[in-house]
């Protein structure tokens, strides 16, 4: 309906990864304290933080009394055993963590993470009752819609195959086109909207309408407080996975507020042509 936003059943979600930028306990703690002060009482938007792995524990004690969830940027494909240098999901659980980022393009490319490994991490995360954030996205910008659909379908299939249908509702899919990560601008809103609708369609084919309508699909790749309003104004975009442009807590907080305003219908909404309606 023009000019109106229907209340969504899916709770909007904004996550932030500090990658390896806030790479000291002092920096991570300062960030988490400020983030908690600014957005920790906000429960209209689900939020999570994935700090640099060595800072998970101190950050866990800061966010634990807020609405901000704790997530790991990576876990080992098994909960225990001979996995030198890896990080166990059990430790994350002990710290009160509830989100696991899986299959980020930096892990797929820099650390040669295979689809098989990604699937094992997905299965383990669901088995432990945590929320996986499955990152998918095509490697290059292309106008070939069919190629893109097949690429995303394959990543979704390999990440989610054989998963217990009931547990799938928990999964957050992060659409992160590789070519839009680490850039000065995000992918264009039309591209993002098209991709999210495509992903929802693929999920419907795989798991049926009911489950697919419950799964959150968020966008990541150079998200900022300037571009997020337009990006989330499409109903299939359920939020954002924020990187560098949220590494200032004030900017992060502005992104959360922008998502809230758009999803609660307090801000002008754009149509598929990018015009304000
Ligand atoms: P960026 O990172 O916003 O810094 O591009 C996003 C991501 O990798 O999730």
Coordinates of C-alpha atoms and ligand atoms in Angstrom, one line a residue:
X1 CA 0.0 0.0 0.0
X2 CA 1.5 3.3 -1.0
X3 CA 2.9 5.4 1.9
X4 CA 2.3 2.8 4.5
X5 CA 4.5 0.1 6.0
X6 CA 2.8 -3.0 7.3
X7 CA 4.2 -4.1 10.7
X8 CA 6.5 -7.0 10.0
X9 CA 6.4 -10.2 11.9
X10 CA 10.1 -10.7 11.4
X11 CA 12.0 -8.8 14.0
X12 CA 14.5 -6.5 12.3
X13 CA 18.1 -7.3 13.2
X14 CA 21.3 -5.3 13.1
X15 CA 24.6 -7.0 13.8
X16 CA 28.1 -5.6 13.8
X17 CA 31.4 -7.3 13.2
X18 CA 34.5 -5.6 14.5
X19 CA 36.6 -7.9 12.3
X20 CA 40.2 -7.5 13.5
X21 CA 40.1 -3.7 13.7
X22 CA 39.3 -3.3 17.4
X23 CA 42.2 -5.6 18.1
X24 CA 43.0 -4.8 21.7
X25 CA 41.0 -5.5 24.9
X26 CA 41.0 -1.8 25.7
X27 CA 39.6 -0.8 22.3
X28 CA 37.0 -3.5 22.2
X29 CA 35.8 -2.8 25.7
X30 CA 35.5 0.9 25.0
X31 CA 33.5 0.2 21.9
X32 CA 31.2 -2.3 23.7
X33 CA 30.7 0.1 26.6
X34 CA 29.7 2.9 24.3
X35 CA 27.5 0.7 22.1
X36 CA 25.7 -0.6 25.2
X37 CA 25.2 2.9 26.6
X38 CA 23.7 4.0 23.2
X39 CA 21.7 1.0 22.1
X40 CA 21.8 -1.6 24.8
X41 CA 18.2 -0.8 26.0
X42 CA 16.8 -0.9 22.5
X43 CA 14.6 -4.0 22.1
X44 CA 12.6 -3.1 19.0
X45 CA 15.7 -4.1 16.9
X46 CA 17.6 -7.3 17.6
X47 CA 21.3 -6.6 17.8
X48 CA 24.5 -8.6 18.1
X49 CA 28.2 -7.8 18.2
X50 CA 31.0 -10.1 16.9
X51 CA 34.2 -8.7 18.4
X52 CA 37.7 -9.7 17.5
X53 CA 38.0 -13.3 18.9
X54 CA 40.6 -12.6 21.6
X55 CA 38.3 -9.9 23.1
X56 CA 35.1 -12.0 23.3
X57 CA 35.4 -12.6 27.0
X58 CA 35.7 -9.0 28.2
X59 CA 33.1 -7.9 25.7
X60 CA 30.7 -10.6 27.0
X61 CA 30.7 -9.2 30.5
X62 CA 29.8 -5.8 29.1
X63 CA 26.9 -6.7 26.9
X64 CA 25.4 -9.4 29.1
X65 CA 23.0 -7.2 30.9
X66 CA 21.8 -5.5 27.8
X67 CA 19.7 -6.4 24.7
X68 CA 22.8 -6.8 22.7
X69 CA 23.7 -10.4 21.8
X70 CA 27.2 -11.8 21.6
X71 CA 28.5 -13.5 18.5
X72 CA 31.7 -15.2 17.3
X73 CA 33.1 -14.3 13.9
X74 CA 34.0 -18.0 13.5
X75 CA 33.9 -21.4 15.3
X76 CA 35.6 -24.7 14.7
X77 CA 33.6 -27.3 12.8
X78 CA 33.5 -29.5 15.9
X79 CA 32.9 -28.7 19.5
X80 CA 36.0 -30.4 20.8
X81 CA 39.1 -32.3 19.7
X82 CA 42.3 -32.0 17.9
X83 CA 41.7 -28.6 16.2
X84 CA 44.9 -26.6 17.1
X85 CA 44.4 -22.9 16.9
X86 CA 40.6 -23.1 16.6
X87 CA 37.8 -21.8 18.7
X88 CA 35.1 -24.0 20.3
X89 CA 31.4 -23.2 20.2
X90 CA 31.3 -24.5 23.8
X91 CA 33.4 -21.6 25.0
X92 CA 31.1 -19.2 23.2
X93 CA 28.1 -20.7 24.9
X94 CA 29.9 -20.5 28.3
X95 CA 30.4 -16.7 27.7
X96 CA 26.7 -16.3 27.0
X97 CA 27.1 -16.0 23.2
X98 CA 24.2 -16.8 21.0
X99 CA 25.3 -15.9 17.4
X100 CA 27.8 -17.4 15.1
X101 CA 29.0 -15.8 11.9
X102 CA 29.6 -18.5 9.3
X103 CA 31.0 -18.4 5.8
X104 CA 32.1 -14.8 5.6
X105 CA 33.8 -14.1 2.3
X106 CA 37.1 -13.3 4.1
X107 CA 37.0 -16.7 5.6
X108 CA 36.0 -18.4 2.4
X109 CA 38.8 -16.7 0.4
X110 CA 41.7 -15.9 2.9
X111 CA 41.3 -19.1 4.9
X112 CA 40.1 -21.4 2.2
X113 CA 36.9 -22.3 4.0
X114 CA 35.1 -24.9 2.0
X115 CA 31.3 -25.4 1.6
X116 CA 31.7 -28.7 3.5
X117 CA 33.3 -26.9 6.5
X118 CA 30.7 -24.2 6.4
X119 CA 27.9 -26.8 6.5
X120 CA 29.5 -28.5 9.5
X121 CA 29.7 -25.2 11.3
X122 CA 26.0 -24.5 10.5
X123 CA 24.9 -27.9 11.7
X124 CA 26.9 -27.6 14.9
X125 CA 25.5 -24.1 15.6
X126 CA 21.9 -25.2 15.1
X127 CA 22.5 -28.4 17.2
X128 CA 23.7 -26.2 20.1
X129 CA 20.6 -24.0 19.7
X130 CA 22.5 -20.8 18.7
X131 CA 21.7 -18.5 15.8
X132 CA 23.9 -18.9 12.7
X133 CA 24.5 -15.9 10.5
X134 CA 25.1 -17.5 7.2
X135 CA 27.0 -15.1 4.9
X136 CA 26.5 -15.6 1.2
X137 CA 27.1 -13.4 -1.9
X138 CA 28.3 -13.5 -5.4
X139 CA 32.0 -12.6 -6.0
X140 CA 31.6 -10.2 -8.9
X141 CA 29.1 -7.6 -10.0
X142 CA 27.1 -8.9 -12.9
X143 CA 23.9 -8.1 -14.6
X144 CA 23.4 -11.8 -15.3
X145 CA 20.4 -12.5 -13.0
X146 CA 20.4 -16.2 -13.8
X147 CA 24.1 -16.6 -12.9
X148 CA 23.5 -14.8 -9.7
X149 CA 20.5 -16.9 -8.8
X150 CA 22.4 -20.1 -9.4
X151 CA 25.4 -18.8 -7.4
X152 CA 23.3 -17.9 -4.3
X153 CA 21.1 -21.0 -4.6
X154 CA 24.2 -23.2 -4.5
X155 CA 25.6 -21.4 -1.4
X156 CA 22.3 -21.6 0.3
X157 CA 21.8 -25.3 -0.6
X158 CA 25.3 -26.3 0.6
X159 CA 25.0 -24.3 3.8
X160 CA 21.5 -25.4 4.8
X161 CA 21.0 -28.8 3.2
X162 CA 19.6 -31.5 5.5
X163 CA 19.0 -29.0 8.3
X164 CA 16.1 -29.7 10.6
X165 CA 13.2 -27.6 9.3
X166 CA 12.2 -26.4 12.7
X167 CA 15.6 -25.1 13.5
X168 CA 15.9 -23.2 10.2
X169 CA 13.7 -20.4 11.4
X170 CA 16.5 -19.3 13.6
X171 CA 18.9 -18.9 10.7
X172 CA 19.8 -15.3 9.6
X173 CA 21.1 -15.1 6.0
X174 CA 23.5 -12.2 5.5
X175 CA 23.5 -11.3 1.8
X176 CA 27.0 -9.8 1.4
X177 CA 28.0 -9.4 -2.3
X178 CA 31.8 -9.8 -2.1
X179 CA 32.3 -6.8 -4.5
X180 CA 30.5 -4.5 -2.1
X181 CA 32.5 -5.4 1.1
X182 CA 35.2 -3.0 2.2
X183 CA 34.2 -0.4 -0.4
X184 CA 33.4 3.3 0.0
X185 CA 29.8 2.7 -1.1
X186 CA 27.4 -0.2 -0.6
X187 CA 25.7 -2.1 -3.5
X188 CA 22.9 -0.2 -5.1
X189 CA 19.5 -0.4 -3.4
X190 CA 17.9 -2.0 -6.4
X191 CA 20.4 -4.7 -6.6
X192 CA 20.1 -5.4 -2.9
X193 CA 16.3 -5.6 -3.1
X194 CA 16.4 -7.8 -6.1
X195 CA 18.9 -10.2 -4.4
X196 CA 16.9 -10.4 -1.2
X197 CA 13.6 -11.2 -3.0
X198 CA 15.6 -13.8 -5.0
X199 CA 17.0 -15.3 -1.8
X200 CA 13.5 -15.4 -0.1
X201 CA 12.2 -17.2 -3.3
X202 CA 15.0 -19.7 -3.2
X203 CA 14.3 -20.4 0.5
X204 CA 10.6 -20.8 -0.3
X205 CA 11.5 -23.4 -2.9
X206 CA 13.7 -25.3 -0.5
X207 CA 11.7 -25.1 2.7
X208 CA 8.2 -23.8 1.9
X209 CA 6.6 -20.5 2.5
X210 CA 6.1 -20.7 6.2
X211 CA 9.7 -21.3 7.1
X212 CA 11.1 -18.9 4.5
X213 CA 8.9 -16.1 5.6
X214 CA 10.2 -16.4 9.2
X215 CA 13.9 -16.4 8.2
X216 CA 15.6 -13.0 8.4
X217 CA 17.7 -11.9 5.5
X218 CA 20.0 -9.0 6.2
X219 CA 22.4 -7.0 4.0
X220 CA 26.1 -6.5 4.6
X221 CA 28.8 -4.6 2.6
X222 CA 29.7 -1.0 3.3
X223 CA 26.6 -0.2 5.2
X224 CA 26.5 3.3 6.7
X225 CA 24.1 5.5 8.4
X226 CA 23.6 7.4 5.1
X227 CA 22.7 4.4 3.0
X228 CA 20.9 2.1 5.4
X229 CA 17.5 3.8 5.3
X230 CA 17.0 3.2 1.6
X231 CA 18.4 -0.4 1.8
X232 CA 16.0 -1.6 4.5
X233 CA 12.9 0.1 3.0
X234 CA 12.2 -3.1 1.0
X235 CA 10.2 -5.7 3.0
X236 CA 12.6 -8.6 2.2
X237 CA 15.5 -6.7 3.8
X238 CA 15.3 -7.4 7.5
X239 CA 18.3 -5.5 8.7
X240 CA 22.0 -5.1 8.3
X241 CA 25.3 -6.6 9.0
X242 CA 27.5 -3.6 9.7
X243 CA 31.3 -3.4 9.3
X244 CA 33.7 -0.4 9.2
X245 CA 31.1 2.3 9.1
X246 CA 29.7 1.2 12.4
X247 CA 33.1 1.1 14.2
X248 CA 32.3 4.5 15.7
X249 CA 29.6 3.7 18.2
X250 CA 27.7 6.9 17.4
X251 CA 27.5 5.8 13.7
X252 CA 26.4 2.3 14.7
X253 CA 23.7 3.7 16.9
X254 CA 22.5 6.0 14.1
X255 CA 22.2 2.9 11.8
X256 CA 20.1 1.1 14.5
X257 CA 17.9 4.1 14.8
X258 CA 17.5 4.4 11.1
X259 CA 16.5 0.8 10.7
X260 CA 14.0 1.2 13.6
X261 CA 12.4 4.3 12.0
X262 CA 12.0 2.7 8.6
X263 CA 10.7 -0.6 9.9
X264 CA 8.3 1.1 12.3
X265 CA 7.1 3.3 9.4
X266 CA 8.2 6.6 10.9
X267 CA 10.4 7.4 8.1
X268 CA 9.6 7.9 4.4
X269 CA 9.7 4.7 2.5
X270 CA 10.9 4.2 -1.1
X271 CA 9.4 2.1 -3.8
X272 CA 11.3 -0.3 -6.1
X273 CA 12.2 2.5 -8.4
X274 CA 13.9 4.4 -5.5
X275 CA 11.3 7.1 -5.4
X276 CA 9.9 8.3 -2.1
X277 CA 6.3 7.1 -1.9
Ligands
LIG1 P1 32.2 -3.5 5.6 O1 32.1 -5.0 6.1 O2 30.9 -2.8 6.0 O3 33.4 -3.0 6.3 O4 32.3 -3.6 4.1 C1 30.9 -5.7 6.0 C2 31.1 -7.2 6.2 O5 32.2 -7.7 5.8 O6 30.3 -7.8 6.8

